[in-house]
XYZ file of C-alpha atoms in Angstrom:
555
model
C 34.148 -22.567 -0.549
C 31.952 -20.046 1.309
C 28.909 -21.540 3.035
C 25.639 -19.605 2.965
C 23.643 -19.041 6.133
C 21.146 -21.789 7.033
C 17.406 -21.154 6.516
C 15.181 -20.271 9.466
C 14.354 -23.499 11.237
C 17.224 -25.265 9.513
C 15.567 -26.276 6.233
C 14.236 -24.456 3.184
C 10.697 -25.790 2.776
C 9.680 -25.421 -0.863
C 6.039 -26.453 -1.215
C 5.748 -26.986 -4.964
C 4.656 -30.472 -5.973
C 6.655 -32.407 -8.594
C 5.290 -32.595 -12.139
C 3.580 -35.953 -11.667
C 1.890 -34.988 -8.406
C 0.952 -31.564 -9.794
C -0.930 -33.328 -12.604
C -2.802 -35.394 -10.009
C -3.656 -32.263 -8.031
C -5.061 -30.561 -11.129
C -7.336 -33.520 -11.716
C -8.404 -33.624 -8.065
C -9.109 -29.874 -8.043
C -11.858 -30.303 -10.639
C -14.128 -31.669 -7.906
C -12.976 -29.394 -5.060
C -14.491 -26.145 -3.807
C -12.425 -23.183 -5.019
C -11.273 -19.885 -3.623
C -10.198 -17.113 -5.996
C -7.389 -15.366 -4.132
C -7.073 -11.606 -4.147
C -3.602 -10.153 -4.940
C -2.590 -10.013 -1.279
C -3.558 -13.654 -0.683
C -1.736 -14.691 -3.858
C 1.427 -13.007 -2.595
C 1.226 -14.782 0.776
C 0.704 -18.101 -1.026
C 3.696 -17.430 -3.302
C 5.916 -16.737 -0.272
C 4.808 -20.021 1.295
C 5.318 -22.090 -1.860
C 8.750 -20.630 -2.636
C 10.104 -21.361 0.843
C 10.426 -17.686 1.774
C 8.222 -18.394 4.805
C 10.182 -21.462 5.901
C 9.668 -23.368 8.137
C 5.907 -22.963 7.511
C 4.266 -25.757 5.507
C 1.029 -23.874 4.873
C -1.435 -21.438 6.377
C -1.443 -21.400 10.177
C -3.832 -23.286 12.425
C -5.159 -21.929 15.707
C -2.278 -23.102 17.902
C 0.379 -21.363 15.810
C -1.848 -18.317 15.266
C -2.508 -17.764 18.961
C 1.102 -18.360 19.999
C 2.270 -15.856 17.363
C -0.086 -13.196 18.708
C 0.854 -13.845 22.319
C 4.586 -14.462 22.075
C 5.866 -14.112 18.502
C 6.560 -17.828 18.162
C 5.052 -20.923 16.567
C 3.498 -23.606 18.746
C 6.840 -25.487 18.764
C 8.658 -22.395 20.061
C 10.277 -21.312 16.761
C 10.442 -17.526 16.430
C 7.669 -16.213 14.167
C 6.342 -12.652 14.471
C 3.176 -12.322 12.341
C 0.195 -14.528 11.461
C 0.181 -16.138 8.021
C -3.483 -17.010 7.619
C -6.051 -17.492 4.864
C -9.372 -15.693 5.344
C -12.575 -16.989 3.760
C -16.245 -16.048 3.854
C -18.929 -17.752 5.909
C -20.497 -19.673 3.007
C -17.188 -21.288 1.987
C -16.174 -21.924 5.604
C -19.364 -23.933 6.106
C -18.275 -26.303 3.313
C -14.823 -26.967 4.770
C -14.050 -29.438 7.544
C -10.791 -31.065 8.696
C -9.666 -33.558 6.080
C -11.270 -31.779 3.132
C -9.333 -29.846 0.494
C -9.641 -26.433 -1.148
C -8.459 -25.402 -4.602
C -6.641 -22.050 -4.504
C -6.862 -20.086 -7.749
C -5.962 -16.642 -9.032
C -8.632 -14.164 -10.102
C -8.658 -15.632 -13.605
C -9.267 -19.147 -12.311
C -5.732 -20.504 -12.776
C -5.047 -23.261 -10.222
C -2.141 -22.255 -7.972
C -2.282 -24.782 -5.137
C -4.400 -27.195 -3.124
C -4.898 -26.592 0.592
C -5.346 -29.648 2.840
C -7.732 -28.326 5.480
C -6.795 -28.947 9.112
C -8.904 -26.288 10.833
C -11.603 -23.705 10.176
C -12.292 -21.111 12.867
C -13.592 -17.626 13.465
C -10.924 -15.432 15.063
C -11.400 -12.585 17.499
C -10.405 -9.893 15.027
C -10.324 -7.077 17.598
C -7.976 -9.119 19.801
C -5.747 -9.772 16.780
C -5.601 -6.068 16.016
C -4.736 -5.197 19.623
C -1.973 -7.827 19.717
C -0.421 -6.618 16.454
C -1.018 -2.873 16.602
C -1.924 -2.088 20.210
C -5.109 -0.258 19.207
C -8.255 -0.595 17.128
C -8.280 2.786 15.398
C -9.607 2.001 11.918
C -8.150 5.218 10.485
C -4.869 3.263 10.171
C -4.951 1.308 6.866
C -3.644 -1.976 8.313
C -6.095 -1.879 11.205
C -8.937 -1.013 8.844
C -7.964 -3.907 6.560
C -8.188 -6.423 9.390
C -11.374 -5.008 10.890
C -13.402 -4.290 7.771
C -11.844 -5.917 4.699
C -10.823 -9.348 5.992
C -13.379 -12.158 5.759
C -14.827 -13.702 8.897
C -13.116 -17.127 9.012
C -9.573 -18.487 8.834
C -8.645 -21.804 7.227
C -5.424 -23.527 8.268
C -3.671 -26.397 6.565
C -0.825 -27.723 4.471
C -0.241 -26.260 0.997
C 0.645 -28.296 -2.072
C 1.863 -25.849 -4.709
C 1.254 -26.172 -8.424
C 2.095 -22.836 -10.042
C 3.396 -19.491 -8.818
C 1.214 -16.415 -9.436
C 2.098 -14.390 -12.531
C 3.316 -10.845 -11.934
C 4.224 -9.831 -15.528
C 6.424 -6.885 -14.486
C 10.180 -6.926 -13.763
C 10.253 -10.735 -13.901
C 14.056 -10.807 -14.238
C 14.286 -9.041 -10.872
C 12.059 -11.494 -8.978
C 13.794 -14.411 -7.293
C 12.697 -17.058 -4.831
C 14.990 -18.085 -1.957
C 16.375 -21.104 -3.820
C 17.120 -18.966 -6.891
C 18.933 -16.351 -4.804
C 20.958 -19.007 -3.005
C 21.974 -20.521 -6.353
C 22.913 -17.097 -7.699
C 24.981 -16.265 -4.606
C 26.804 -19.593 -4.864
C 27.414 -19.045 -8.566
C 28.979 -15.645 -7.816
C 31.025 -17.050 -4.947
C 29.258 -14.947 -2.348
C 29.245 -16.455 1.159
C 28.356 -13.321 3.116
C 25.513 -11.229 1.707
C 23.993 -8.080 3.240
C 20.406 -7.357 2.208
C 19.668 -3.630 2.184
C 16.032 -3.019 3.087
C 14.018 -0.159 1.627
C 10.466 0.688 0.680
C 11.351 4.107 -0.760
C 13.479 5.370 -3.649
C 17.193 5.423 -2.808
C 19.328 8.518 -3.193
C 23.043 9.310 -2.847
C 23.070 9.015 0.954
C 21.456 5.562 0.946
C 23.701 4.406 -1.884
C 26.834 5.396 0.027
C 25.472 3.876 3.238
C 24.633 0.527 1.630
C 28.040 0.201 -0.038
C 29.895 1.300 3.110
C 28.064 -1.084 5.489
C 28.410 -4.049 3.111
C 32.185 -3.449 2.958
C 32.411 -3.142 6.751
C 30.580 -6.472 7.050
C 32.827 -8.076 4.435
C 29.716 -8.928 2.437
C 28.340 -8.588 -1.035
C 25.343 -6.262 -1.330
C 21.794 -7.315 -2.214
C 19.554 -4.316 -2.873
C 16.319 -5.916 -1.670
C 13.446 -3.415 -1.827
C 9.986 -4.546 -0.727
C 7.165 -4.151 -3.230
C 3.522 -5.163 -3.170
C 1.473 -6.204 -6.173
C -1.158 -3.571 -6.833
C 1.027 -0.886 -5.264
C 2.386 1.846 -7.534
C 5.935 0.512 -7.248
C 6.991 0.723 -10.903
C 8.693 4.102 -10.629
C 10.594 2.902 -7.547
C 11.950 -0.123 -9.381
C 13.116 2.093 -12.221
C 14.890 4.213 -9.593
C 16.572 1.098 -8.153
C 17.741 0.018 -11.591
C 19.246 3.458 -12.138
C 21.003 3.198 -8.776
C 22.310 -0.293 -9.600
C 24.227 1.172 -12.533
C 26.112 3.336 -9.999
C 27.027 0.378 -7.748
C 30.053 -1.963 -7.853
C 29.050 -4.509 -10.498
C 30.926 -7.492 -9.051
C 29.538 -7.204 -5.546
C 26.007 -5.816 -5.992
C 22.721 -7.405 -7.063
C 19.128 -6.135 -7.230
C 16.153 -8.344 -6.376
C 12.555 -7.442 -5.506
C 10.953 -8.823 -2.363
C 7.246 -9.085 -3.168
C 5.519 -9.144 0.216
C 2.356 -7.542 1.625
C 2.839 -4.469 3.795
C 1.701 -5.125 7.365
C 2.492 -1.878 9.204
C 3.610 -4.167 12.008
C 6.671 -2.297 13.319
C 9.125 -4.622 15.037
C 7.103 -7.715 14.099
C 7.257 -6.783 10.426
C 11.011 -6.170 10.612
C 11.516 -9.657 12.069
C 9.384 -11.241 9.341
C 11.439 -9.498 6.662
C 14.614 -10.664 8.389
C 13.385 -14.280 8.382
C 12.601 -14.085 4.659
C 16.065 -12.689 3.949
C 17.712 -15.380 6.032
C 15.799 -17.950 3.994
C 17.149 -16.228 0.864
C 20.710 -16.821 2.084
C 21.531 -13.350 3.401
C 23.789 -13.174 6.440
C 22.799 -9.621 7.391
C 19.849 -7.294 6.949
C 20.687 -3.586 6.876
C 17.894 -1.128 7.642
C 17.816 2.583 8.305
C 16.590 3.896 11.628
C 13.115 5.280 11.014
C 12.027 2.388 8.804
C 9.188 0.310 10.257
C 8.444 3.325 12.483
C 11.328 2.273 14.761
C 14.145 4.302 16.282
C 17.533 3.058 17.465
C 16.445 2.561 21.082
C 13.426 0.509 19.994
C 15.754 -1.742 18.001
C 18.075 -2.131 20.995
C 15.138 -3.034 23.250
C 14.333 -5.997 20.993
C 17.879 -7.308 20.653
C 17.058 -10.452 22.668
C 14.318 -11.428 20.219
C 16.594 -10.700 17.232
C 19.219 -12.938 18.847
C 16.983 -15.942 18.116
C 17.727 -15.453 14.415
C 20.919 -16.490 12.661
C 20.810 -13.463 10.344
C 22.357 -10.294 11.760
C 20.180 -7.160 11.986
C 22.129 -3.960 11.363
C 20.331 -0.689 12.196
C 22.028 2.366 10.659
C 21.570 6.056 11.299
C 21.103 8.006 8.033
C 24.315 9.520 6.662
C 24.647 13.325 6.605
C 25.985 15.598 3.865
C 28.978 17.651 5.084
C 29.235 20.751 2.935
C 32.953 21.477 3.306
C 33.845 17.899 2.369
C 31.194 17.593 -0.334
C 30.544 14.085 0.967
C 28.311 12.023 3.234
C 29.472 10.852 6.676
C 27.841 8.821 9.470
C 26.636 10.976 12.400
C 29.396 9.579 14.625
C 32.165 10.717 12.256
C 31.191 14.370 11.818
C 34.129 16.787 12.337
C 33.699 19.404 15.032
C 31.779 22.396 13.688
C 30.869 20.639 10.442
C 28.137 22.282 8.410
C 25.494 19.690 7.580
C 23.121 20.215 4.661
C 19.623 18.870 5.281
C 17.297 17.792 2.523
C 14.351 15.773 3.793
C 11.290 14.175 2.243
C 9.238 17.363 2.630
C 11.811 19.428 0.737
C 11.993 16.803 -2.000
C 8.206 16.817 -2.370
C 8.150 20.621 -2.417
C 10.691 20.765 -5.220
C 8.886 18.103 -7.212
C 5.546 19.835 -6.641
C 6.900 23.205 -7.772
C 9.055 21.863 -10.612
C 12.351 22.953 -8.999
C 15.791 21.355 -9.474
C 16.928 18.536 -7.204
C 20.615 18.984 -6.223
C 22.994 16.317 -7.497
C 24.580 15.908 -4.069
C 21.182 14.632 -2.866
C 20.011 12.406 -5.740
C 21.536 10.961 -8.888
C 20.276 12.593 -12.090
C 18.750 9.322 -13.348
C 16.787 8.839 -10.118
C 15.635 12.473 -10.065
C 14.369 12.119 -13.642
C 12.261 9.085 -12.668
C 10.812 10.998 -9.721
C 9.897 13.960 -11.920
C 8.096 11.625 -14.308
C 6.170 10.031 -11.436
C 5.525 13.249 -9.492
C 5.166 16.056 -12.033
C 4.815 19.624 -10.817
C 1.312 20.402 -9.587
C 0.598 22.509 -12.652
C 1.010 19.297 -14.708
C -0.627 16.850 -12.290
C -4.072 15.414 -12.531
C -6.428 16.205 -9.671
C -9.951 15.518 -8.420
C -12.465 18.110 -7.255
C -14.821 16.220 -4.933
C -17.980 18.229 -4.202
C -20.089 16.861 -1.349
C -23.248 18.156 0.269
C -26.984 17.679 0.681
C -29.368 17.246 -2.215
C -30.207 20.726 -3.478
C -27.121 22.310 -1.931
C -25.785 23.437 -5.320
C -23.057 20.830 -5.848
C -23.852 20.089 -9.469
C -24.472 23.733 -10.354
C -21.137 24.908 -8.905
C -19.375 21.912 -10.469
C -20.730 22.883 -13.896
C -19.517 26.468 -13.439
C -16.044 25.218 -12.462
C -16.086 22.872 -15.477
C -16.803 25.773 -17.812
C -13.927 27.802 -16.371
C -11.497 24.875 -16.616
C -12.474 24.199 -20.225
C -12.056 27.887 -20.956
C -8.559 27.727 -19.466
C -7.596 24.527 -21.341
C -4.424 22.481 -20.943
C -5.825 19.282 -19.390
C -8.799 17.021 -20.135
C -11.712 17.457 -17.712
C -14.355 14.846 -16.878
C -17.491 15.333 -14.773
C -18.757 12.498 -12.562
C -22.080 13.902 -11.393
C -24.053 11.722 -8.975
C -27.209 11.482 -11.088
C -25.320 10.945 -14.343
C -23.116 8.233 -12.840
C -26.185 6.455 -11.499
C -27.723 6.463 -14.959
C -24.685 5.221 -16.900
C -22.418 3.432 -14.393
C -24.631 2.317 -11.524
C -28.065 1.851 -13.066
C -28.589 -1.476 -11.262
C -28.091 0.074 -7.813
C -30.774 1.221 -5.428
C -30.487 3.805 -2.644
C -29.689 1.644 0.361
C -26.579 2.585 2.338
C -24.734 -0.393 0.814
C -25.629 0.614 -2.742
C -24.822 4.262 -2.146
C -21.388 3.211 -0.869
C -20.813 1.065 -3.972
C -21.746 4.034 -6.143
C -19.267 6.319 -4.330
C -16.493 3.724 -4.668
C -17.147 3.520 -8.410
C -16.957 7.289 -8.686
C -13.710 7.240 -6.691
C -12.180 4.543 -8.871
C -12.998 6.341 -12.123
C -11.720 9.625 -10.652
C -8.467 7.935 -9.604
C -7.918 6.673 -13.158
C -8.579 10.134 -14.595
C -6.223 11.702 -12.048
C -3.545 9.056 -12.625
C -3.513 9.910 -16.316
C -3.103 13.646 -15.780
C -6.733 14.678 -16.185
C -9.136 16.580 -13.963
C -12.095 14.737 -12.433
C -15.041 16.740 -11.096
C -17.241 14.638 -8.792
C -20.528 15.860 -7.362
C -22.221 13.097 -5.339
C -23.935 13.592 -1.996
C -21.336 11.260 -0.385
C -22.790 11.543 3.132
C -20.375 9.237 4.996
C -16.974 10.293 6.313
C -15.412 6.834 5.932
C -16.316 6.604 2.237
C -15.009 10.081 1.495
C -11.768 9.124 3.257
C -11.594 5.922 1.199
C -11.974 7.891 -2.040
C -9.239 10.285 -0.903
C -6.943 7.313 -0.311
C -7.723 5.999 -3.811
C -6.720 9.278 -5.433
C -3.908 10.711 -3.278
C -1.192 8.429 -4.699
C -1.835 9.790 -8.199
C -2.482 13.510 -7.772
C -4.456 16.098 -5.864
C -7.683 15.457 -3.988
C -9.659 18.606 -3.152
C -12.743 18.005 -1.004
C -15.274 20.820 -1.358
C -18.130 20.830 1.131
C -21.149 22.688 -0.214
C -22.463 23.625 3.215
C -25.819 25.104 2.234
C -28.220 24.683 5.214
C -30.867 21.960 5.120
C -33.784 24.392 5.174
C -32.419 26.171 2.090
C -31.850 22.855 0.277
C -35.375 21.754 1.164
C -36.774 25.046 -0.099
C -35.100 24.446 -3.482
C -36.683 20.966 -3.735
C -37.412 21.036 -7.471
C -37.816 17.249 -7.670
C -40.027 16.988 -4.597
C -37.592 14.578 -2.939
C -37.620 16.192 0.484
C -41.419 16.246 0.497
C -41.489 12.528 -0.301
C -38.919 11.852 2.411
C -40.927 13.841 4.979
C -43.993 11.830 3.976
C -42.094 8.568 4.445
C -42.277 7.633 0.774
C -38.496 7.821 0.304
C -36.577 5.779 2.860
C -33.008 6.511 4.001
C -33.027 9.984 2.458
C -29.930 11.987 3.383
C -30.685 14.858 5.744
C -34.125 13.577 6.723
C -34.147 9.859 7.556
C -30.417 9.217 7.081
C -27.555 11.349 8.438
C -25.163 13.528 6.502
C -21.766 13.408 8.230
C -20.336 16.917 7.843
C -16.696 16.960 6.628
C -14.393 18.070 9.422
C -11.443 19.348 7.387
C -12.374 19.865 3.742
C -10.057 21.883 1.549
C -12.944 24.302 0.890
C -16.333 24.971 2.480
C -18.843 26.950 0.374
C -22.399 28.016 1.266
C -24.461 28.745 -1.856
C -27.106 30.510 0.243
C -24.497 33.236 0.738
C -22.444 32.924 -2.458
C -23.619 33.123 -6.039
C -22.663 30.267 -8.360
C -19.946 32.391 -9.989
C -18.593 33.487 -6.594
C -18.413 29.874 -5.410
C -16.664 28.809 -8.624
C -14.203 31.682 -8.196
C -13.346 30.449 -4.677
C -12.480 27.066 -6.167
C -10.273 28.707 -8.793
C -8.484 30.839 -6.224
C -7.688 27.713 -4.192
C -6.349 25.878 -7.259
C -4.126 28.848 -8.098
C -2.848 29.182 -4.523
C -1.960 25.472 -4.397
C -0.238 25.549 -7.789
C -2.669 23.258 -9.654
C -3.317 25.931 -12.267
C -1.071 28.769 -13.366
């Protein structure tokens, strides 16, 4: 009988309590302080409880945390590449001391686990970022998350699991390590190669995965990483379509639900550990994933040697026209004509509604991609007007609205700053914090409109670069984001002051007024820049329409 690979550290540590103890924990939790975990924290907890993060018994304390940052190992020397920590706010941290306990719940209040507190400390977040990413540039999402979206304190301690978080989607494709090991044993698989991906798979990747698994003498586990809250649904449908093309007796599909870290080599090692805990003897990844090339992988071979699982880095296969087939780079015949079809070409064809060749992608996968990424003329998009009060944002936005409604074809919604404040943000004031909340609300509503194929026209002042970037990031996954800077000079805006706002700001009556007592950060690279002191309203609206036509958003 084939023996599966041993878990990392030698033992699969499943942290769920038995039924009797779980009942006791539920009773105890009634008198404990609670933390409602966000989706990312829930996912980390689920990985701990299922044993995917073996040999960890809970969230890290300071000794493990610091050793991981400094040397990619736990305090006892066991290889571990990334911190697994629980962040909490200052008020909750003040209530927790060693020996106390914390109830961990989902956002609906369902009790998931109890944490036995060993330590509470405030980390040096900048030092953590430098250790993991080598820089503190907050324009990178993972750096920004640690610097600005992670709470101030970490709590370490042992976890006693009660219930796994509910995901509701693709439940038959989600398996914990113990479930995968049981399934492998049931199928008689002793050697299993996990194929890593975070993107849709096409013909080249399909042939590569099957070929490498056969060379390794292993069954194939298609093991794509997904993250709850991410728009992964279309990818999973693509994987299911690909599964139908794979050898049924030696191929299985399972989703690895794990937060994205952007951690390069460290993240690759963490994924390898999880797959070893799942019973996989090899992890196959394509060069370019994790931002790593072949030489970077070779440089880290000593660290990878501390794992039992085998890491297999593969160069992408190439399509040889005269053979009508894919070959590894090292097997290309002399003078072979290679057809290239990269991500940019795929996006161009999707954007313009062009055919995707069958040699590149299976018809079923291409159909899913067309549904997810319709041609620009069928996509939703957001027009985001930004500029000083009195610059003409709302007036130009109304003119564009009229032209879009005249054209027809897609629903159009206007999210004007004043109107949104009246109906969506009436409880907010005009402090920087409240203005940022208002912009985020506008961005969220615009992203929902865009996601559903509509057109959102936003016309807030939106004075801060970081918030405009955040809104762009909300919307880009679902459709177009067109930032339009109405660049009318301050003196012109002040001269149009119909509401007397500038006069009040000059007199000190209005505090933190954009352009007078609070800065307006001029967009550096907007899609359009329009000055209504030089353009009429109709001319400005026409510039917007010309841009939309040039970019293919309207025919």
